[in-house]
Coordinates of C-alpha atoms in Angstrom, one line a residue:
M417 CA 96.6 112.5 98.5
S418 CA 96.0 115.8 100.8
E419 CA 94.5 116.5 104.1
H420 CA 91.3 117.7 102.0
T421 CA 90.9 114.7 100.0
I422 CA 91.2 111.9 102.5
K423 CA 89.0 110.3 105.2
V424 CA 89.9 110.3 108.5
A425 CA 88.7 108.8 111.6
I426 CA 89.4 109.8 115.1
L427 CA 88.9 107.9 117.8
C428 CA 89.4 108.8 121.5
F429 CA 88.8 107.3 125.0
T430 CA 89.1 110.2 127.9
D431 CA 87.9 113.5 128.1
Q432 CA 91.2 115.0 127.3
G433 CA 91.4 112.6 124.5
V434 CA 87.9 114.3 123.2
S435 CA 89.3 117.9 123.4
I436 CA 92.5 116.8 121.5
A437 CA 90.1 114.9 119.1
K438 CA 87.8 117.9 118.4
T439 CA 91.1 119.9 117.6
L440 CA 92.3 117.6 114.9
Q441 CA 88.7 117.6 113.6
K442 CA 88.9 120.8 112.7
E443 CA 91.9 120.6 110.5
F444 CA 90.8 117.2 108.7
Y445 CA 87.3 118.6 107.4
R446 CA 86.5 115.0 105.8
S447 CA 86.8 113.5 109.4
R448 CA 84.7 111.5 111.7
L449 CA 85.0 111.4 115.6
F450 CA 84.3 108.2 117.4
T451 CA 84.7 108.2 121.5
T452 CA 83.7 105.7 124.2
R453 CA 82.8 108.7 126.4
S454 CA 79.2 110.4 126.7
I455 CA 79.1 112.9 124.1
E456 CA 76.8 115.3 122.3
T457 CA 76.6 113.6 119.0
A458 CA 76.4 115.1 115.8
K459 CA 76.6 113.9 112.1
D460 CA 80.3 113.8 112.4
I461 CA 80.9 112.8 116.1
K462 CA 79.5 109.6 117.2
Q463 CA 79.6 107.6 120.6
I464 CA 80.3 103.7 120.5
D465 CA 80.2 101.1 122.8
S466 CA 82.5 98.6 120.9
V467 CA 85.8 99.4 119.5
S468 CA 85.9 96.0 118.2
E469 CA 82.9 96.2 116.3
L470 CA 83.8 99.4 115.0
M471 CA 87.3 98.1 113.7
Q472 CA 85.7 94.8 112.2
T473 CA 83.2 97.3 109.9
S474 CA 85.1 100.2 109.0
F475 CA 89.0 99.6 109.6
H476 CA 89.4 99.7 105.7
T477 CA 86.9 102.3 104.8
Y478 CA 89.1 105.0 106.1
D479 CA 92.1 106.5 104.7
A480 CA 93.5 107.1 108.2
W481 CA 93.1 106.1 111.8
I482 CA 93.9 108.7 114.4
F483 CA 94.0 107.0 117.9
V484 CA 94.1 109.5 120.6
G485 CA 94.9 107.2 123.9
A486 CA 97.5 104.8 124.7
L487 CA 99.8 103.2 122.3
G488 CA 98.8 99.7 123.8
I489 CA 94.8 100.4 122.9
C490 CA 95.9 101.5 119.2
V491 CA 97.8 98.2 118.8
R492 CA 95.4 95.6 120.2
S493 CA 92.5 97.2 118.4
I494 CA 93.8 97.2 114.9
A495 CA 95.9 93.7 115.1
G496 CA 93.1 91.4 113.9
Y497 CA 92.7 93.9 110.8
I498 CA 96.0 94.5 109.2
K499 CA 96.2 93.0 106.0
D500 CA 99.0 94.3 103.7
K501 CA 100.7 97.7 103.3
A502 CA 99.7 98.5 100.2
T503 CA 96.0 98.6 101.4
D504 CA 96.3 99.2 105.1
P505 CA 95.2 102.6 106.1
A506 CA 97.6 104.9 107.9
V507 CA 97.5 104.6 111.7
I508 CA 98.8 107.2 113.9
N509 CA 98.6 107.3 118.0
V510 CA 98.5 110.4 120.1
D511 CA 98.6 110.1 123.8
D512 CA 95.9 112.0 125.7
Q513 CA 98.1 114.6 126.9
G514 CA 99.3 115.5 123.1
K515 CA 102.8 115.1 124.0
F516 CA 103.6 112.7 121.3
A517 CA 102.3 111.3 117.7
Q518 CA 103.6 108.6 116.7
A519 CA 103.0 106.8 112.9
V520 CA 101.9 103.2 113.9
L521 CA 101.4 101.8 110.4
S522 CA 101.6 102.3 106.7
G523 CA 104.2 105.1 107.4
H524 CA 105.2 105.5 103.3
I525 CA 102.1 103.9 101.3
G526 CA 99.7 105.0 103.8
K527 CA 100.9 108.5 104.4
A528 CA 101.3 107.8 107.9
N529 CA 104.6 109.4 108.5
T530 CA 103.4 112.6 106.6
L531 CA 100.2 112.8 108.7
T532 CA 102.3 112.3 111.9
A533 CA 104.3 115.1 110.8
Q534 CA 101.2 117.4 110.4
I535 CA 99.7 116.4 113.8
S536 CA 102.8 117.1 115.6
R537 CA 102.6 120.6 114.3
I538 CA 98.8 120.9 115.1
L539 CA 99.1 120.1 118.6
N540 CA 103.0 121.1 118.9
A541 CA 103.5 117.6 119.9
Q542 CA 106.7 115.7 119.3
A543 CA 106.9 113.3 116.2
V544 CA 108.0 109.8 116.7
L545 CA 108.9 107.9 113.3
S546 CA 110.9 104.9 112.9
T547 CA 111.2 104.0 109.2
S548 CA 114.7 104.5 108.3
S549 CA 114.5 106.5 105.3
D550 CA 112.6 109.2 107.0
L551 CA 115.1 109.4 109.9
Q552 CA 117.9 109.6 107.7
E553 CA 116.1 112.0 105.6
L554 CA 116.7 109.6 102.5
W555 CA 114.1 109.1 99.4
A556 CA 111.1 106.9 100.0
L557 CA 111.8 104.7 97.5
D558 CA 108.5 102.9 97.7
T559 CA 106.5 105.7 97.3
L560 CA 108.4 107.8 94.7
A561 CA 106.6 106.3 91.7
E562 CA 103.0 107.3 93.0
T563 CA 104.1 110.7 93.9
Y564 CA 105.7 111.5 90.5
K565 CA 103.1 109.2 88.7
W566 CA 105.9 106.9 87.5
K567 CA 105.9 103.2 86.5
T568 CA 108.6 100.9 88.3
K569 CA 110.2 97.8 87.6
S570 CA 112.9 96.2 89.8
S571 CA 115.5 93.6 89.1
I572 CA 115.2 91.7 92.9
P573 CA 112.4 92.5 95.6
L574 CA 111.7 96.1 96.5
N575 CA 112.5 95.6 100.2
T576 CA 116.0 94.2 99.6
I577 CA 116.4 97.3 97.5
I578 CA 115.3 99.7 100.1
S579 CA 117.7 97.8 102.6
L580 CA 120.5 98.5 100.4
F581 CA 119.6 102.0 100.2
V582 CA 118.8 102.9 103.7
N583 CA 121.7 101.2 104.6
R584 CA 124.0 103.5 102.4
K585 CA 125.2 101.0 100.0
P586 CA 127.1 102.8 97.0
T587 CA 124.6 103.7 94.8
A588 CA 124.5 105.4 91.1
L589 CA 121.3 107.4 90.1
V590 CA 120.8 107.9 86.3
V591 CA 118.4 110.3 85.2
K592 CA 117.7 110.2 81.7
V593 CA 115.0 112.4 81.5
K594 CA 113.4 116.0 83.4
D595 CA 110.8 116.4 85.3
K596 CA 109.8 117.4 88.9
G597 CA 110.7 114.2 90.2
T598 CA 114.1 114.4 88.8
Q599 CA 114.5 117.4 90.0
Y600 CA 113.5 116.5 93.7
L601 CA 116.0 113.7 93.3
E602 CA 118.8 115.9 92.0
K603 CA 118.3 118.7 94.6
T604 CA 118.0 116.1 97.6
C605 CA 120.5 113.5 96.5
P606 CA 122.5 111.9 99.5
D607 CA 126.2 112.1 99.8
F608 CA 126.5 108.0 99.0
V609 CA 124.9 108.8 95.5
D610 CA 126.3 109.5 92.5
I611 CA 124.3 111.1 89.6
Y612 CA 124.9 110.2 86.0
Y613 CA 122.5 111.7 82.8
T614 CA 123.2 108.5 80.8
I615 CA 123.4 105.0 81.7
E616 CA 126.9 104.7 79.4
D617 CA 128.6 106.8 81.5
C618 CA 127.9 104.6 84.6
D619 CA 130.2 101.9 85.5
T620 CA 127.9 99.9 87.3
T621 CA 130.6 97.7 88.9
Q622 CA 131.4 100.3 91.4
Y623 CA 127.8 100.1 92.6
E624 CA 125.6 97.8 94.4
L625 CA 122.5 99.8 93.4
L626 CA 121.4 101.4 90.5
I627 CA 118.2 103.5 90.7
Y628 CA 117.4 105.1 87.2
V629 CA 114.3 107.2 85.8
G630 CA 114.1 107.3 82.0
Y631 CA 112.7 105.3 79.2
E632 CA 115.4 102.4 78.5
E633 CA 115.0 98.7 79.2
L634 CA 117.9 97.9 81.4
S635 CA 120.5 94.8 81.7
T636 CA 122.3 95.4 84.9
A637 CA 124.4 92.9 86.7
I638 CA 123.5 95.0 90.2
A639 CA 120.4 95.4 92.1
T640 CA 118.5 97.9 89.8
L641 CA 115.2 100.0 90.6
A642 CA 113.9 101.6 87.4
F643 CA 111.7 104.4 87.5
Y644 CA 109.5 104.9 84.0
P645 CA 107.8 108.3 83.6
P646 CA 105.1 108.4 81.1
C647 CA 107.4 110.4 78.5
I648 CA 107.6 108.1 75.0
A649 CA 104.3 109.1 72.4
L650 CA 103.6 105.7 70.5
G651 CA 102.4 106.6 66.9
S652 CA 101.1 103.8 64.5
G653 CA 99.2 102.8 61.4
C654 CA 98.1 99.1 60.5
A655 CA 96.3 97.0 58.5
K656 CA 92.7 96.6 58.8
D657 CA 91.4 94.3 61.5
I658 CA 95.1 93.2 62.8
E659 CA 94.8 90.8 65.2
P660 CA 95.2 92.4 69.1
H661 CA 97.4 89.6 70.0
L662 CA 99.5 89.4 67.4
F663 CA 100.1 93.2 67.0
I664 CA 100.3 93.6 71.0
E665 CA 103.2 90.5 70.8
G666 CA 105.0 92.5 67.8
I667 CA 104.9 95.9 69.3
T668 CA 106.2 94.5 72.3
Q669 CA 109.0 92.8 70.5
E670 CA 109.8 96.1 68.5
L671 CA 109.8 98.1 71.5
K672 CA 112.5 95.7 73.0
K673 CA 114.7 96.0 69.5
Q674 CA 114.4 99.8 70.2
G675 CA 115.6 99.6 73.9
I676 CA 112.4 101.3 75.1
A677 CA 110.6 100.2 78.3
I678 CA 107.0 99.7 77.7
E679 CA 106.3 101.3 81.0
S680 CA 107.6 104.8 79.8
L681 CA 104.8 104.8 77.2
C682 CA 102.2 107.6 77.8
G683 CA 99.9 106.5 75.2
I684 CA 99.1 105.2 71.4
G685 CA 98.1 107.5 68.7
S686 CA 96.9 106.8 65.2
A687 CA 94.1 108.3 62.4
T688 CA 90.8 108.6 63.4
I689 CA 89.7 105.9 60.7
K690 CA 91.1 103.8 63.4
N691 CA 89.1 105.0 65.7
E692 CA 87.5 101.2 66.7
E693 CA 90.5 99.3 65.3
Q694 CA 90.6 96.8 68.3
A695 CA 94.0 96.0 68.4
Y696 CA 94.8 99.7 69.1
L697 CA 92.2 99.8 71.9
D698 CA 93.2 96.4 73.7
F699 CA 96.8 97.6 74.0
A700 CA 96.1 101.0 75.4
E701 CA 93.6 99.1 78.0
E702 CA 96.4 96.6 78.8
Q703 CA 98.9 99.2 79.3
D704 CA 96.3 101.8 81.0
F705 CA 97.2 104.8 78.7
P706 CA 94.8 106.5 76.1
F707 CA 94.4 105.9 72.3
I708 CA 94.2 108.9 70.8
T709 CA 93.4 109.7 67.1
Y710 CA 93.7 112.3 64.7
S711 CA 92.0 113.5 61.9
G712 CA 93.6 113.9 58.2
E713 CA 93.8 117.4 59.0
E714 CA 95.5 117.4 62.1
L715 CA 98.3 114.8 60.5
N716 CA 98.9 116.9 57.9
T717 CA 100.3 119.2 60.0
I718 CA 103.2 117.8 60.9
T719 CA 106.0 117.6 58.0
V720 CA 106.6 113.7 58.5
A721 CA 110.5 112.6 58.3
N722 CA 109.2 109.6 55.8
P723 CA 106.2 110.7 53.7
S724 CA 104.6 108.0 51.8
E725 CA 102.5 108.6 48.4
V726 CA 100.7 105.2 48.9
V727 CA 99.5 106.2 52.6
K728 CA 98.7 109.6 51.0
K729 CA 96.5 108.0 48.3
K730 CA 94.8 105.4 51.1
V731 CA 94.5 107.9 54.1
G732 CA 94.9 111.3 52.6
V733 CA 97.9 112.1 54.6
Y734 CA 101.6 111.5 53.9
G735 CA 102.2 109.4 57.4
V736 CA 100.3 108.2 60.3
S737 CA 102.7 107.0 62.7
E738 CA 105.1 110.0 62.6
A739 CA 102.5 112.6 62.7
A740 CA 100.7 111.0 65.7
A741 CA 103.7 110.4 67.5
A742 CA 104.7 114.1 67.0
L743 CA 101.3 115.5 68.0
I744 CA 101.3 113.6 71.1
S745 CA 104.9 114.4 72.0
G746 CA 104.6 118.3 71.2
Q747 CA 107.5 118.3 68.7
S748 CA 108.3 117.0 65.4
V749 CA 111.7 115.0 66.4
W750 CA 111.4 111.2 66.5
M751 CA 113.8 108.6 68.4
T752 CA 112.5 106.3 66.3
E753 CA 111.3 107.2 62.8
K754 CA 108.7 105.4 60.9
T755 CA 109.5 101.4 60.9
K756 CA 107.4 98.9 59.4
S757 CA 106.7 95.4 60.8
I758 CA 104.8 92.4 60.0
T759 CA 102.8 89.9 62.0
P760 CA 102.9 85.9 61.7
S761 CA 99.6 86.1 59.6
G762 CA 101.2 88.5 57.4
K763 CA 99.7 92.3 58.4
K764 CA 101.6 95.1 58.4
F765 CA 101.8 97.8 61.1
T766 CA 103.9 100.8 61.3
Y767 CA 105.2 102.6 64.5
A768 CA 107.3 105.8 65.6
L769 CA 108.4 107.1 68.7
S770 CA 108.9 110.4 70.3
I771 CA 109.8 111.6 73.6
L772 CA 107.5 114.2 75.1
K773 CA 108.7 117.8 74.9
N774 CA 108.3 118.4 78.4
Y775 CA 110.6 115.4 79.2
E776 CA 113.7 116.2 77.4
R777 CA 116.9 116.8 79.0
K778 CA 118.0 119.7 77.2
A779 CA 119.2 123.4 77.0
S780 CA 116.9 125.6 78.7
I781 CA 116.2 129.5 79.8
A782 CA 115.0 130.5 82.8
I783 CA 113.7 133.9 83.7
V784 CA 114.1 134.5 87.2
G785 CA 112.5 137.0 89.4
A786 CA 115.2 138.2 91.9
G787 CA 112.9 139.8 94.2
S788 CA 112.8 142.9 95.6
G789 CA 116.2 143.3 96.7
D790 CA 117.0 140.9 99.9
P791 CA 118.6 137.8 98.8
E792 CA 116.4 135.9 100.9
L793 CA 113.0 137.1 99.4
L794 CA 114.5 134.9 96.6
T795 CA 111.8 132.0 96.0
L796 CA 113.4 128.4 96.8
K797 CA 112.5 127.7 93.1
G798 CA 114.7 130.4 91.8
Q799 CA 117.8 129.6 94.6
Y800 CA 117.6 126.0 92.9
I801 CA 118.0 127.3 89.4
L802 CA 120.3 129.6 90.5
E803 CA 122.7 127.4 92.1
N804 CA 122.6 124.9 89.6
A805 CA 122.7 127.3 86.4
D806 CA 125.4 127.0 83.7
C807 CA 125.7 130.8 82.8
I808 CA 123.7 133.7 84.7
L809 CA 123.2 136.8 83.1
Y810 CA 121.8 139.7 85.8
A811 CA 120.8 142.9 85.6
G812 CA 123.5 144.8 88.0
S813 CA 122.0 147.9 88.2
L814 CA 119.0 146.1 89.9
V815 CA 119.8 142.9 91.1
P816 CA 122.3 142.8 94.3
E817 CA 125.4 140.9 93.2
A818 CA 125.0 138.7 96.3
L819 CA 122.3 136.8 94.9
T820 CA 124.9 135.7 92.0
H821 CA 127.2 134.1 94.9
M822 CA 124.8 131.2 94.8
A823 CA 126.2 130.1 91.4
K824 CA 127.7 126.8 91.0
E825 CA 131.7 126.7 90.7
G826 CA 132.4 127.2 87.1
A827 CA 129.2 128.9 86.0
L828 CA 129.4 131.8 83.8
V829 CA 128.3 135.0 85.6
R830 CA 128.0 138.2 83.9
N831 CA 126.5 141.5 84.7
S832 CA 124.3 142.9 81.7
A833 CA 123.5 146.3 82.7
S834 CA 126.4 147.4 80.4
M835 CA 125.3 145.0 77.4
T836 CA 123.1 145.5 74.4
L837 CA 120.6 143.1 74.2
E838 CA 122.1 141.6 71.4
E839 CA 125.6 140.6 73.1
Q840 CA 123.4 139.0 75.4
V841 CA 121.8 136.9 73.1
A842 CA 125.2 136.0 71.7
I843 CA 126.1 134.8 75.3
M844 CA 122.9 133.2 75.7
D845 CA 123.1 131.4 72.2
Q846 CA 126.7 129.8 72.6
Y847 CA 125.2 127.8 76.0
Y848 CA 122.3 126.8 74.8
A849 CA 123.9 125.6 71.5
E850 CA 125.7 123.7 74.3
G851 CA 122.7 122.3 75.9
K852 CA 123.6 124.0 78.9
S853 CA 120.9 125.7 81.6
I854 CA 120.9 129.9 81.4
V855 CA 119.6 131.7 83.9
R856 CA 118.4 135.4 83.0
L857 CA 118.0 137.2 86.4
H858 CA 115.6 140.1 86.6
S859 CA 114.8 142.5 89.4
G860 CA 111.3 142.1 91.7
D861 CA 109.2 140.1 89.6
P862 CA 109.4 139.6 85.6
S863 CA 106.0 140.2 84.7
I864 CA 106.2 144.0 86.5
Y865 CA 108.4 146.2 84.1
G866 CA 110.8 143.3 83.7
A867 CA 111.8 144.1 79.9
I868 CA 111.5 140.7 79.1
Q869 CA 109.0 140.8 76.0
E870 CA 111.9 141.7 73.7
Q871 CA 114.0 138.7 74.8
M872 CA 111.1 135.8 74.6
T873 CA 110.1 137.5 70.9
I874 CA 113.9 136.6 70.3
F875 CA 113.6 133.2 72.1
D876 CA 110.5 132.3 70.2
E877 CA 112.1 133.2 66.9
K878 CA 115.0 130.8 67.6
G879 CA 112.9 128.0 68.9
Y880 CA 114.5 128.3 72.5
E881 CA 112.9 126.7 75.3
Y882 CA 112.1 129.1 78.3
Y883 CA 110.2 129.4 81.5
I884 CA 109.6 132.1 83.8
V885 CA 110.2 132.0 87.8
P886 CA 108.1 134.8 89.5
G887 CA 109.4 137.1 91.9
I888 CA 108.5 139.1 94.9
S889 CA 107.7 142.7 93.7
S890 CA 109.1 146.0 95.2
F891 CA 105.5 146.7 95.8
Q892 CA 105.0 143.7 97.8
A893 CA 107.9 144.6 100.0
A894 CA 106.6 148.0 100.4
A895 CA 103.6 146.4 102.1
A896 CA 105.6 144.2 104.1
Y897 CA 108.0 147.2 105.6
L898 CA 104.8 149.4 106.2
K899 CA 103.0 146.7 107.7
S900 CA 100.1 147.3 105.5
E901 CA 97.3 145.4 103.9
F902 CA 97.0 147.4 100.5
T903 CA 93.3 145.7 99.9
I904 CA 91.3 146.9 103.1
P905 CA 87.6 146.1 103.3
E906 CA 85.2 149.1 102.7
V907 CA 88.3 151.3 102.1
A908 CA 90.4 149.7 99.0
Q909 CA 89.7 146.9 97.2
T910 CA 91.9 147.6 94.1
I911 CA 95.7 147.8 93.4
I912 CA 97.2 149.8 90.6
L913 CA 100.6 149.1 89.3
T914 CA 101.5 152.0 87.1
R915 CA 104.2 154.4 86.0
G916 CA 104.3 158.1 85.0
E917 CA 104.4 159.4 81.7
G918 CA 108.1 160.3 81.1
N919 CA 110.5 159.7 78.0
T920 CA 108.1 156.9 77.3
P921 CA 104.6 157.8 76.6
M922 CA 101.5 155.9 78.3
P923 CA 98.6 154.8 76.4
E924 CA 95.9 157.1 76.5
H925 CA 93.6 155.3 78.5
E926 CA 96.4 154.7 81.5
K927 CA 96.6 158.5 82.3
I928 CA 97.5 158.9 86.3
A929 CA 94.9 161.5 86.7
D930 CA 92.2 159.1 85.3
M931 CA 93.2 155.7 87.5
A932 CA 93.2 158.5 90.4
K933 CA 89.5 158.5 90.0
L934 CA 89.2 155.0 91.6
R935 CA 91.2 156.3 94.8
A936 CA 92.5 152.8 94.8
T937 CA 95.9 151.9 96.3
M938 CA 98.3 153.0 94.0
C939 CA 101.9 152.0 93.4
I940 CA 103.8 154.3 91.1
F941 CA 107.1 152.9 89.5
L942 CA 109.9 154.3 87.4
S943 CA 108.7 158.2 88.2
V944 CA 110.7 159.9 90.8
G945 CA 112.1 162.1 88.0
I946 CA 108.6 163.6 87.3
A947 CA 107.4 163.6 91.1
K948 CA 105.8 167.2 90.7
K949 CA 103.9 166.1 87.5
I950 CA 102.9 162.9 89.5
Q951 CA 101.3 164.7 92.6
T952 CA 99.5 167.3 90.3
Q953 CA 97.8 164.5 88.7
L954 CA 96.9 162.6 91.8
L955 CA 95.5 165.5 93.7
E956 CA 93.0 165.9 91.1
H957 CA 91.2 163.0 92.9
Y958 CA 93.0 162.1 96.2
P959 CA 92.6 164.4 98.7
A960 CA 96.0 166.3 99.8
N961 CA 96.0 164.3 103.1
T962 CA 96.0 161.0 101.4
P963 CA 98.6 158.4 103.4
L964 CA 101.9 158.3 101.2
A965 CA 104.8 156.5 101.2
V966 CA 108.0 156.8 99.4
L967 CA 110.5 153.7 99.2
Y968 CA 114.2 153.8 97.7
R969 CA 115.5 150.3 97.2
V970 CA 113.3 148.9 99.8
S971 CA 114.4 145.5 101.1
W972 CA 117.8 146.4 100.1
E973 CA 120.5 146.8 103.0
D974 CA 120.6 150.9 102.3
E975 CA 116.6 151.0 102.0
Q976 CA 115.1 154.3 103.3
V977 CA 111.5 154.9 103.7
W978 CA 109.5 158.0 104.2
T979 CA 105.7 158.6 104.8
G980 CA 103.6 161.4 105.1
E981 CA 100.6 162.7 103.0
L982 CA 100.4 163.2 99.7
S983 CA 100.8 166.7 99.8
Q984 CA 104.6 166.2 100.8
L985 CA 105.5 164.1 97.7
T986 CA 107.5 166.5 95.7
T987 CA 109.1 168.0 99.3
I988 CA 110.2 164.4 100.5
I989 CA 111.9 163.8 97.2
K990 CA 113.5 167.1 96.9
E991 CA 114.9 167.0 100.4
N992 CA 116.5 163.4 100.0
K993 CA 117.8 164.2 96.5
L994 CA 115.9 160.9 95.4
S995 CA 116.5 160.1 91.8
R996 CA 116.0 156.2 91.1
T997 CA 115.2 153.2 92.4
V998 CA 112.2 154.4 94.3
L999 CA 108.6 153.4 94.3
I1000 CA 105.8 155.8 95.2
V1001 CA 102.8 154.3 97.3
V1002 CA 99.4 156.5 98.1
G1003 CA 96.2 155.4 99.3
E1004 CA 93.9 155.0 102.3
A1005 CA 95.0 151.7 102.8
V1006 CA 99.0 152.8 103.9
G1007 CA 99.2 151.9 107.4
A1008 CA 95.5 151.7 107.7
R1009 CA 94.2 149.1 110.6
K1010 CA 90.6 149.4 110.6
N1011 CA 87.5 147.5 109.3
R1012 CA 87.6 143.3 109.6
S1013 CA 87.3 141.0 106.9
W1014 CA 84.4 138.5 106.7
L1015 CA 86.7 135.5 106.4
Y1016 CA 87.2 134.8 110.0
D1017 CA 84.4 136.2 111.3
D1018 CA 82.6 133.9 113.8
K1019 CA 79.2 134.4 111.8
W1020 CA 80.9 133.4 108.6
H1021 CA 80.5 129.1 107.9
H1022 CA 81.8 127.2 105.1
I1023 CA 83.3 124.1 104.6
F1024 CA 86.6 124.3 106.8
R1025 CA 84.8 126.0 109.4
K1026 CA 81.2 124.5 110.2
K1027 CA 78.9 126.1 112.1
E1028 CA 78.8 124.0 115.8
K1029 CA 75.4 122.9 116.9
Q1030 CA 74.3 124.8 119.9
I1031 CA 73.5 122.7 123.1
K1032 CA 70.6 124.0 125.1

């Protein structure tokens, strides 16, 4: 739930409170202001006579209430309408001087704590929180499932588990899968929590609390909170008109045999001819996940592990359960291959299980943009990946060595500048085979002259998992250094990122002279050695006095920058003996300070800045 989707009611009682309430209303666009003061009313501003009547009719119709006034008024107003922390709205109280913002009700589930922090930033007020986990900066165990779309199961009441956790009792965290939630837990793990990646590696006798994220059925002697991401695909085939209750009982028992928690299923799949099979429809409805069917043509795209000639004759495919599980999961690998079962009535069904590809904890390669040079311009995601990588290969001629100091103890860190592509891949092959985390660290943003295409071709051929993390490009660092916006209204609305034609030919339709016709902001990479040629081509369309910037290793510790006019380009490069790592920027937007955007014009109205009613 974000501030753009929640319904917020703001209630105030004094003239100063009205002023604060109006400030808050501008920040929460789906908000309504109520006040006991005399006020000019509008669609979203209402004067009321009775707070009690308002609470009685509207308390549970809003996601959040912000009281602006004395805390006592807030407490007395809501006391009679509080029902349950799972359904009560968030309540926040702000004093009418705007000094303190306090979460009063539904701190976690209702998001009152999050809203309190947001309100404190809006008003420059002191946030007041009383929830122990927030004060200790610990995980909010009661909201993790909702945040990451997990299901949950606990061996004892959740409040007791939370008590153990906030009292920092010895805790084991087992993360069997990988998703955004587990990455968050690993990154923010408290010092009294030990991380394991299989339940077998965890000696539960050494702990008072076990927190688990995965797909296994657990049986432990200690307090356990299990989170189940929707990560297991179930494929199935069955006899016609199999009894729904018998199928559901049967598949539930089979999952227990396999040690798979039913809460971890993401869906059930079968053949198109089973579209109306009531057993599958009932099971999907009961578990609140989709029932997906596939045509014979789709099922036959999968080479199943246990092909059946009998099924081929009847249905036209060699296997339904394995193929359906593979199609849902995105990979032809099965945790449980086709397994046969029979109900007490004698009707047969088969099933197969696969883990969704993007939840599997296995080797991966991250192509990370290192940024323009300043280590502090590395993205937070890039930093996290670097800190946890087992192997880092970095382009030492273009990436500051200081970035590799983030590597964890024991990680392999190698400069690839002197390596061939084959030598780099050989190292990655070794670590990939061991299921390790590999980082290929490139300068700037990998999408711009990153030389990653040839690597990705090899990864694709080998079937390797890889992903790309963007970085700050040198052209963005250049704009920051120059204090320039490269797109100025009515001056330049286009940025061209290109290079000149040197040893590597340019496509016929991408000649510098042709692109210069646009008179856009042009950022020219890898071209300092042919600066005279570049200058000649630019001057065909840009005036000689067009603003120019020449930036050497921008954002590095030894950065140097020269500004002037296009006619001075070759002089700047020659006099300063520049030969590499230079970015050339040309265009009227360099250093410009004219023309105003319509975005913040007082005549421009939109859903976030509504036209105020004029008082006559």
